Amino acid sequence: MDTFVKAKARPEIFNLKPYVAGKPIEEVKRELGIDDIIKLASNENPFGPSPIAVEAIQEILNNIHFYPDSNNFDLKRAIAKLTKHDEKGLIIGNGSDEILKLIAETFLNSGDEIITANPTFSEYEFVATIMGAKTVKIPANKFKHDLQAMKAAINERTKIIYICNPNNPTGTIVTENDLDKFMGEIPADILVIFDEAYYEYVNSNQYVSGTKYINLKNNVIVLRTFSKIYGLAGLRVGYGLTDPIIAAAVARVIEPFNVNLLAQVGAKAAIDDVEHLEKSQKMNLAGKEFLYQEFKKLGLDYVETEANFIFLNTNKDCQEVFAKLLKLGIIIRTGDIFGYPTYIRVTIGSLEENKRFITGLKTVLEA
Ligand SMILES: *Cc1c(COP(=O)(O)O)cnc(C)c1O
């Protein structure tokens, strides 16, 4: 079997590093035998899903013997209305992760290059590696995308540039001014992917969505998701906004029923729950202010965030901090996977969760 796999599998797969996911609550329960656990590791919404979405899913449950609509008709219509974007320019995916893979399958050949920031979301490199493309990682400058250096890294093999805005794991944004300049200067035959998974959390008035650059001279896809502020991570729905011609190209590689029935119905209903969205935005802002204050009291450096997580320097080995917080029933993410061995990334939780995290952090840092 081993010789068979080594001889016959595509060599690209041996270059893949497995995705490091946030530790699931049930796994921690099994491993540590503790019951009272909070997860601040995957930037999920601490207030749960929209009750309107849950109700809509419950109502459709008895229909799951039917295949879902392969065209996502109702959901597309709702997203088009929400985003004021042409329905024909929409891509709906089993999470925006799937759309990242679909884009790679559509555009990337072996030997192509993509450009990303470092640190950033690991999926860009993952999908490029599957296709045999090379990832050129440009170090962030003060935790922000260094757009000038990213532009300078463009060569004849460059096919896609990924801009994670706000960036995961740093929470930083690229400003409208910087983006205007960048988009005006790069060659028109490069595809720019804006990953806006945290779009709804942004407060800065210097922010602009990548949708501004769709239909100009550049080739652009903007990705959003129902996994973060909409609280539907378990359903797996994300969407892309782009030019209809690009959407049609990507549609060629989509599996016919990639978005399941419950996901289509739940996401559509969630769009209507403006109250849930606004409450989540407000609570996130309050949680951010609370955590900033507590970090200041503890004398800890953090990166100012425009998302629902904070990248924080603990000045200690992050694996140690992780293990000790875990014993207290608090799951966070370590910064070492992003190249920052003393940093952790913590999701902004509910008020209660934030307080428990701070208490736990104090215990761990004082030990
Ligand atoms: C969480 C996250 C995603 C994944 O979203 P799904 O829609 O759940 O696949 C994409 N991009 C970034 C930057 C994320 O943090």
Coordinates of C-alpha atoms and ligand atoms in Angstrom, one line a residue:
M1 CA 0.0 0.0 0.0
D2 CA 2.8 2.4 1.0
T3 CA 4.7 1.8 -2.3
F4 CA 1.4 2.2 -4.2
V5 CA 0.6 5.5 -2.6
K6 CA 4.2 6.8 -3.0
A7 CA 4.3 5.8 -6.7
K8 CA 0.8 6.7 -7.8
A9 CA -0.5 9.6 -5.7
R10 CA 0.0 13.1 -7.2
P11 CA 3.4 14.3 -5.8
E12 CA 1.8 17.6 -4.8
I13 CA -0.1 16.0 -2.0
F14 CA 3.1 15.2 -0.1
N15 CA 3.8 19.0 0.1
L16 CA 0.6 19.7 2.0
K17 CA 0.7 20.6 5.6
P18 CA -2.5 19.6 7.5
Y19 CA -4.8 22.4 8.5
V20 CA -4.5 23.2 12.2
A21 CA -8.1 23.6 13.3
G22 CA -9.4 25.0 16.6
K23 CA -9.8 22.2 19.1
P24 CA -13.4 21.1 19.3
I25 CA -15.1 21.3 22.7
E26 CA -16.1 17.6 22.7
E27 CA -12.4 16.6 22.1
V28 CA -11.3 18.6 25.1
K29 CA -14.0 17.0 27.2
R30 CA -12.8 13.6 26.2
E31 CA -9.2 14.3 26.7
L32 CA -9.3 16.3 29.9
G33 CA -12.4 15.0 31.5
I34 CA -13.7 18.5 32.2
D35 CA -17.2 19.7 31.3
D36 CA -17.3 23.4 31.6
I37 CA -15.4 24.6 28.5
I38 CA -15.4 27.8 26.4
K39 CA -14.1 27.9 22.9
L40 CA -12.4 31.1 21.8
A41 CA -10.4 29.5 19.1
S42 CA -12.3 29.6 15.8
N43 CA -13.9 33.1 15.7
E44 CA -17.4 31.7 15.9
N45 CA -20.2 33.9 17.1
P46 CA -20.6 33.7 20.9
F47 CA -24.3 34.5 20.6
G48 CA -25.0 31.5 18.5
P49 CA -27.0 31.4 15.3
S50 CA -29.9 33.7 14.4
P51 CA -33.1 32.2 16.0
I52 CA -34.8 33.0 12.7
A53 CA -32.3 30.8 10.8
V54 CA -32.8 28.0 13.3
E55 CA -36.5 28.1 12.9
A56 CA -36.3 28.1 9.1
I57 CA -34.1 25.0 9.3
Q58 CA -36.4 23.2 11.7
E59 CA -39.3 23.9 9.3
I60 CA -37.4 22.4 6.3
L61 CA -36.0 19.3 8.2
N62 CA -38.7 16.9 6.9
N63 CA -37.7 17.8 3.3
I64 CA -34.1 16.5 3.5
H65 CA -35.0 13.5 1.3
F66 CA -34.9 16.0 -1.5
Y67 CA -31.7 17.2 -3.2
P68 CA -31.1 20.9 -2.6
D69 CA -31.5 23.4 -5.5
S70 CA -28.2 23.1 -7.4
N71 CA -28.6 26.7 -8.5
N72 CA -29.1 28.1 -5.0
F73 CA -31.9 30.2 -6.5
D74 CA -33.5 31.6 -3.3
L75 CA -30.2 32.1 -1.5
K76 CA -28.6 33.8 -4.5
R77 CA -31.5 36.2 -4.7
A78 CA -31.2 37.1 -1.0
I79 CA -27.5 37.6 -1.3
A80 CA -27.9 39.7 -4.4
K81 CA -30.4 41.9 -2.5
L82 CA -28.1 42.1 0.5
T83 CA -25.0 43.0 -1.4
K84 CA -26.6 44.9 -4.3
H85 CA -24.5 42.6 -6.6
D86 CA -25.6 41.0 -9.9
E87 CA -26.9 37.5 -9.2
K88 CA -24.9 36.2 -12.2
G89 CA -21.7 37.3 -10.5
L90 CA -22.3 35.2 -7.4
I91 CA -20.5 32.0 -6.4
I92 CA -22.1 30.0 -3.5
G93 CA -19.9 27.5 -1.7
N94 CA -19.8 24.9 1.1
G95 CA -18.0 27.5 3.2
S96 CA -15.7 30.1 1.6
D97 CA -13.0 27.5 2.1
E98 CA -14.6 25.5 -0.8
I99 CA -14.8 28.6 -3.0
L100 CA -11.0 29.1 -2.4
K101 CA -10.5 25.6 -3.7
L102 CA -12.8 26.1 -6.6
I103 CA -10.9 29.2 -7.6
A104 CA -7.6 27.3 -7.4
E105 CA -9.0 24.5 -9.5
T106 CA -10.3 26.9 -12.1
F107 CA -7.2 29.1 -12.5
L108 CA -4.0 27.5 -11.0
N109 CA -1.6 25.2 -13.0
S110 CA 1.5 23.5 -11.8
G111 CA 4.3 26.1 -11.8
D112 CA 2.1 29.1 -11.3
E113 CA 2.7 31.4 -8.3
I114 CA 0.3 33.0 -5.8
I115 CA 1.2 35.9 -3.5
T116 CA 0.0 36.1 0.1
A117 CA 0.8 38.0 3.2
N118 CA 2.6 36.3 6.1
P119 CA 1.0 35.7 8.5
T120 CA -2.3 35.1 6.9
F121 CA -5.1 32.5 6.5
S122 CA -3.4 29.1 5.7
E123 CA -6.0 28.0 3.1
Y124 CA -4.6 30.0 0.3
E125 CA -1.3 28.1 0.4
F126 CA -3.1 24.9 0.9
V127 CA -5.3 25.1 -2.2
A128 CA -2.4 26.4 -4.3
T129 CA -0.2 23.5 -3.2
I130 CA -2.8 21.0 -4.2
M131 CA -2.7 22.4 -7.7
G132 CA 1.1 22.4 -7.7
A133 CA 1.4 26.2 -7.6
K134 CA 4.0 28.0 -5.4
T135 CA 3.1 30.3 -2.6
V136 CA 5.2 33.5 -2.3
K137 CA 4.7 34.8 1.2
I138 CA 5.4 38.4 1.9
P139 CA 6.1 39.3 5.5
A140 CA 3.6 41.7 7.0
N141 CA 4.8 45.1 8.1
K142 CA 3.6 45.9 11.6
F143 CA 1.1 43.0 11.2
K144 CA -0.4 44.7 8.1
H145 CA -0.2 43.5 4.5
D146 CA 2.8 45.1 2.8
L147 CA 1.1 45.9 -0.4
Q148 CA 4.2 47.5 -2.0
A149 CA 6.3 44.4 -1.3
M150 CA 3.5 42.2 -2.6
K151 CA 3.4 44.2 -5.8
A152 CA 7.2 44.0 -6.1
A153 CA 6.9 40.2 -5.9
I154 CA 4.8 39.9 -9.0
N155 CA 6.5 38.1 -12.0
E156 CA 5.3 36.4 -15.1
R157 CA 4.3 33.3 -13.2
T158 CA 2.0 35.2 -10.7
K159 CA -1.6 34.4 -11.2
I160 CA -3.4 35.2 -8.0
I161 CA -2.9 37.7 -5.1
Y162 CA -4.8 37.0 -1.9
I163 CA -5.7 39.9 0.4
C164 CA -7.3 38.9 3.6
N165 CA -9.1 42.0 4.8
P166 CA -9.4 42.1 7.8
N167 CA -6.5 39.7 8.1
N168 CA -6.6 36.5 10.0
P169 CA -4.8 36.1 12.5
T170 CA -3.8 39.8 13.0
G171 CA -7.2 41.5 12.7
T172 CA -5.5 44.3 10.7
I173 CA -7.0 45.9 7.5
V174 CA -5.5 47.4 4.4
T175 CA -6.9 51.0 3.9
E176 CA -8.9 52.3 1.0
N177 CA -6.1 54.7 0.0
D178 CA -3.5 51.9 -0.1
L179 CA -5.8 49.6 -2.0
D180 CA -6.7 52.3 -4.6
K181 CA -3.0 52.7 -5.3
F182 CA -2.2 49.0 -5.3
M183 CA -5.1 48.1 -7.6
G184 CA -4.2 50.9 -10.0
E185 CA -0.6 49.7 -10.3
I186 CA -0.7 46.0 -10.6
P187 CA -1.1 44.3 -14.0
A188 CA -4.7 43.7 -15.1
D189 CA -4.2 40.0 -15.9
I190 CA -3.8 39.1 -12.2
L191 CA -6.7 37.8 -10.2
V192 CA -7.1 39.5 -6.8
I193 CA -9.0 37.6 -4.1
F194 CA -10.3 39.6 -1.2
D195 CA -11.2 37.4 1.7
E196 CA -13.7 39.4 3.7
A197 CA -14.7 36.7 6.2
Y198 CA -14.8 39.4 8.9
Y199 CA -16.3 42.2 6.8
E200 CA -19.3 42.7 9.0
Y201 CA -17.2 43.4 12.1
V202 CA -15.1 46.3 10.7
N203 CA -15.4 49.7 12.3
S204 CA -12.6 51.6 10.7
N205 CA -13.7 54.4 8.3
Q206 CA -10.5 53.8 6.3
Y207 CA -11.8 50.4 5.2
V208 CA -13.3 49.6 1.8
S209 CA -14.6 46.3 0.5
G210 CA -12.9 44.7 -2.5
T211 CA -16.3 45.0 -4.3
K212 CA -15.2 48.5 -5.2
Y213 CA -12.7 47.0 -7.7
I214 CA -15.1 44.5 -9.4
N215 CA -15.8 45.5 -13.0
L216 CA -12.9 47.9 -13.1
K217 CA -9.8 47.0 -15.0
N218 CA -8.8 44.3 -12.5
N219 CA -10.0 40.7 -12.1
V220 CA -11.5 40.5 -8.6
I221 CA -13.3 38.0 -6.4
V222 CA -14.6 39.0 -3.0
L223 CA -15.3 36.2 -0.5
R224 CA -17.7 36.5 2.5
T225 CA -19.1 33.8 4.8
F226 CA -22.0 32.9 7.0
S227 CA -19.6 31.2 9.4
K228 CA -18.5 34.2 11.4
I229 CA -20.9 37.0 12.4
Y230 CA -24.0 35.0 11.1
G231 CA -23.1 32.2 13.5
L232 CA -23.6 29.4 11.0
A233 CA -20.1 27.8 10.9
G234 CA -21.6 24.3 11.3
L235 CA -23.8 24.7 8.2
R236 CA -20.9 25.6 5.8
V237 CA -22.0 28.4 3.6
G238 CA -19.9 31.1 2.0
Y239 CA -20.2 33.3 -1.1
G240 CA -18.1 35.0 -3.7
L241 CA -18.9 38.3 -5.5
T242 CA -17.3 38.7 -8.9
D243 CA -17.8 39.4 -12.5
P244 CA -20.4 37.1 -14.2
I245 CA -17.7 35.8 -16.6
I246 CA -15.4 34.8 -13.7
A247 CA -18.4 33.3 -11.8
A248 CA -19.3 31.2 -14.9
A249 CA -15.8 29.9 -15.2
V250 CA -15.7 28.9 -11.5
A251 CA -19.2 27.3 -11.9
R252 CA -17.7 24.8 -14.3
V253 CA -15.8 23.0 -11.5
I254 CA -18.6 23.2 -8.8
E255 CA -20.2 19.9 -7.7
P256 CA -23.9 20.0 -8.5
F257 CA -25.2 20.0 -4.9
N258 CA -22.3 21.6 -3.1
V259 CA -24.4 23.6 -0.7
N260 CA -26.8 21.4 1.3
L261 CA -30.5 22.1 1.8
L262 CA -30.3 23.2 5.5
A263 CA -27.4 25.5 4.7
Q264 CA -29.3 27.2 1.8
V265 CA -32.4 27.7 3.9
G266 CA -30.6 28.7 7.1
A267 CA -28.3 31.3 5.4
K268 CA -31.2 32.8 3.5
A269 CA -33.2 33.3 6.7
A270 CA -30.1 34.6 8.6
I271 CA -29.8 37.5 6.1
D272 CA -33.2 38.8 7.3
D273 CA -32.2 38.8 10.9
V274 CA -30.7 42.3 11.1
E275 CA -31.3 42.4 14.8
H276 CA -29.0 39.4 15.4
L277 CA -26.3 41.0 13.2
E278 CA -26.4 44.3 14.9
K279 CA -26.4 42.8 18.4
S280 CA -23.4 40.7 17.4
Q281 CA -21.6 43.8 16.1
K282 CA -22.4 45.8 19.3
M283 CA -21.3 43.0 21.7
N284 CA -18.1 42.4 19.7
L285 CA -17.2 46.1 20.0
A286 CA -17.9 46.1 23.8
G287 CA -15.9 42.9 24.2
K288 CA -13.0 44.4 22.2
E289 CA -12.9 47.4 24.5
F290 CA -13.0 45.3 27.6
L291 CA -10.2 43.0 26.5
Y292 CA -8.0 46.0 25.4
Q293 CA -8.4 47.5 28.9
E294 CA -7.5 44.2 30.6
F295 CA -4.5 43.6 28.3
K296 CA -3.3 47.1 29.1
K297 CA -3.6 46.5 32.8
L298 CA -1.6 43.3 32.4
G299 CA 1.0 45.2 30.3
L300 CA 0.5 42.9 27.3
D301 CA 1.0 44.1 23.7
Y302 CA -1.8 43.3 21.3
V303 CA -2.6 44.1 17.7
E304 CA -5.6 46.4 17.2
T305 CA -8.3 44.4 15.5
E306 CA -11.1 45.1 13.1
A307 CA -12.4 41.6 13.5
N308 CA -13.8 39.4 16.3
F309 CA -10.4 38.1 17.5
I310 CA -7.3 39.6 19.0
F311 CA -3.6 38.7 18.3
L312 CA -1.9 39.0 21.6
N313 CA 1.7 38.7 22.9
T314 CA 1.8 36.7 26.1
N315 CA 5.6 37.0 26.3
K316 CA 5.6 33.3 27.1
D317 CA 5.8 30.1 25.1
C318 CA 2.3 30.0 23.5
Q319 CA 2.1 26.2 23.6
E320 CA 2.5 26.4 27.4
V321 CA -0.1 29.1 27.6
F322 CA -2.4 27.1 25.4
A323 CA -2.0 23.9 27.5
K324 CA -2.5 25.7 30.8
L325 CA -5.6 27.6 29.6
L326 CA -6.9 24.3 28.2
K327 CA -6.8 22.8 31.7
L328 CA -8.9 25.7 32.9
G329 CA -11.4 24.8 30.1
I330 CA -10.5 27.7 27.8
I331 CA -9.6 26.9 24.2
I332 CA -7.6 29.5 22.2
R333 CA -5.2 29.4 19.2
T334 CA -1.4 29.5 19.4
G335 CA 0.6 31.9 17.4
D336 CA 3.5 29.5 16.6
I337 CA 1.6 28.1 13.6
F338 CA 1.7 31.7 12.2
G339 CA 5.4 32.2 13.1
Y340 CA 4.8 34.0 16.4
P341 CA 5.8 31.7 19.2
T342 CA 4.8 34.0 22.1
Y343 CA 1.5 35.1 20.6
I344 CA -2.0 33.7 20.9
R345 CA -5.2 34.5 19.0
V346 CA -8.3 34.7 21.1
T347 CA -11.8 35.1 19.8
I348 CA -13.8 38.0 21.4
G349 CA -16.5 36.1 23.3
S350 CA -19.5 37.0 25.3
L351 CA -18.9 39.3 28.3
E352 CA -18.9 36.2 30.6
E353 CA -16.5 34.3 28.4
N354 CA -14.2 37.3 28.1
K355 CA -14.1 37.7 31.9
R356 CA -13.3 34.0 32.3
F357 CA -10.6 34.2 29.7
I358 CA -8.9 37.2 31.5
T359 CA -9.1 35.4 34.9
G360 CA -7.6 32.3 33.3
L361 CA -4.9 34.3 31.5
K362 CA -3.9 36.0 34.8
T363 CA -3.6 32.7 36.5
V364 CA -1.5 31.3 33.7
L365 CA 0.8 34.3 33.4
E366 CA 1.4 34.7 37.1
A367 CA 2.3 31.0 37.5
Ligands
LIG1 C1 -13.0 31.5 9.0 C2 -12.4 32.0 7.7 C3 -12.8 31.5 6.5 C4 -13.6 30.2 6.3 O1 -14.9 30.5 6.2 P1 -15.9 29.3 5.9 O2 -16.9 30.0 5.1 O3 -16.3 28.7 7.2 O4 -15.2 28.2 5.0 C5 -12.3 32.1 5.3 N1 -11.3 33.0 5.5 C6 -10.9 33.5 6.6 C7 -9.9 34.5 6.7 C8 -11.4 33.0 7.8 O5 -10.9 33.4 9.0

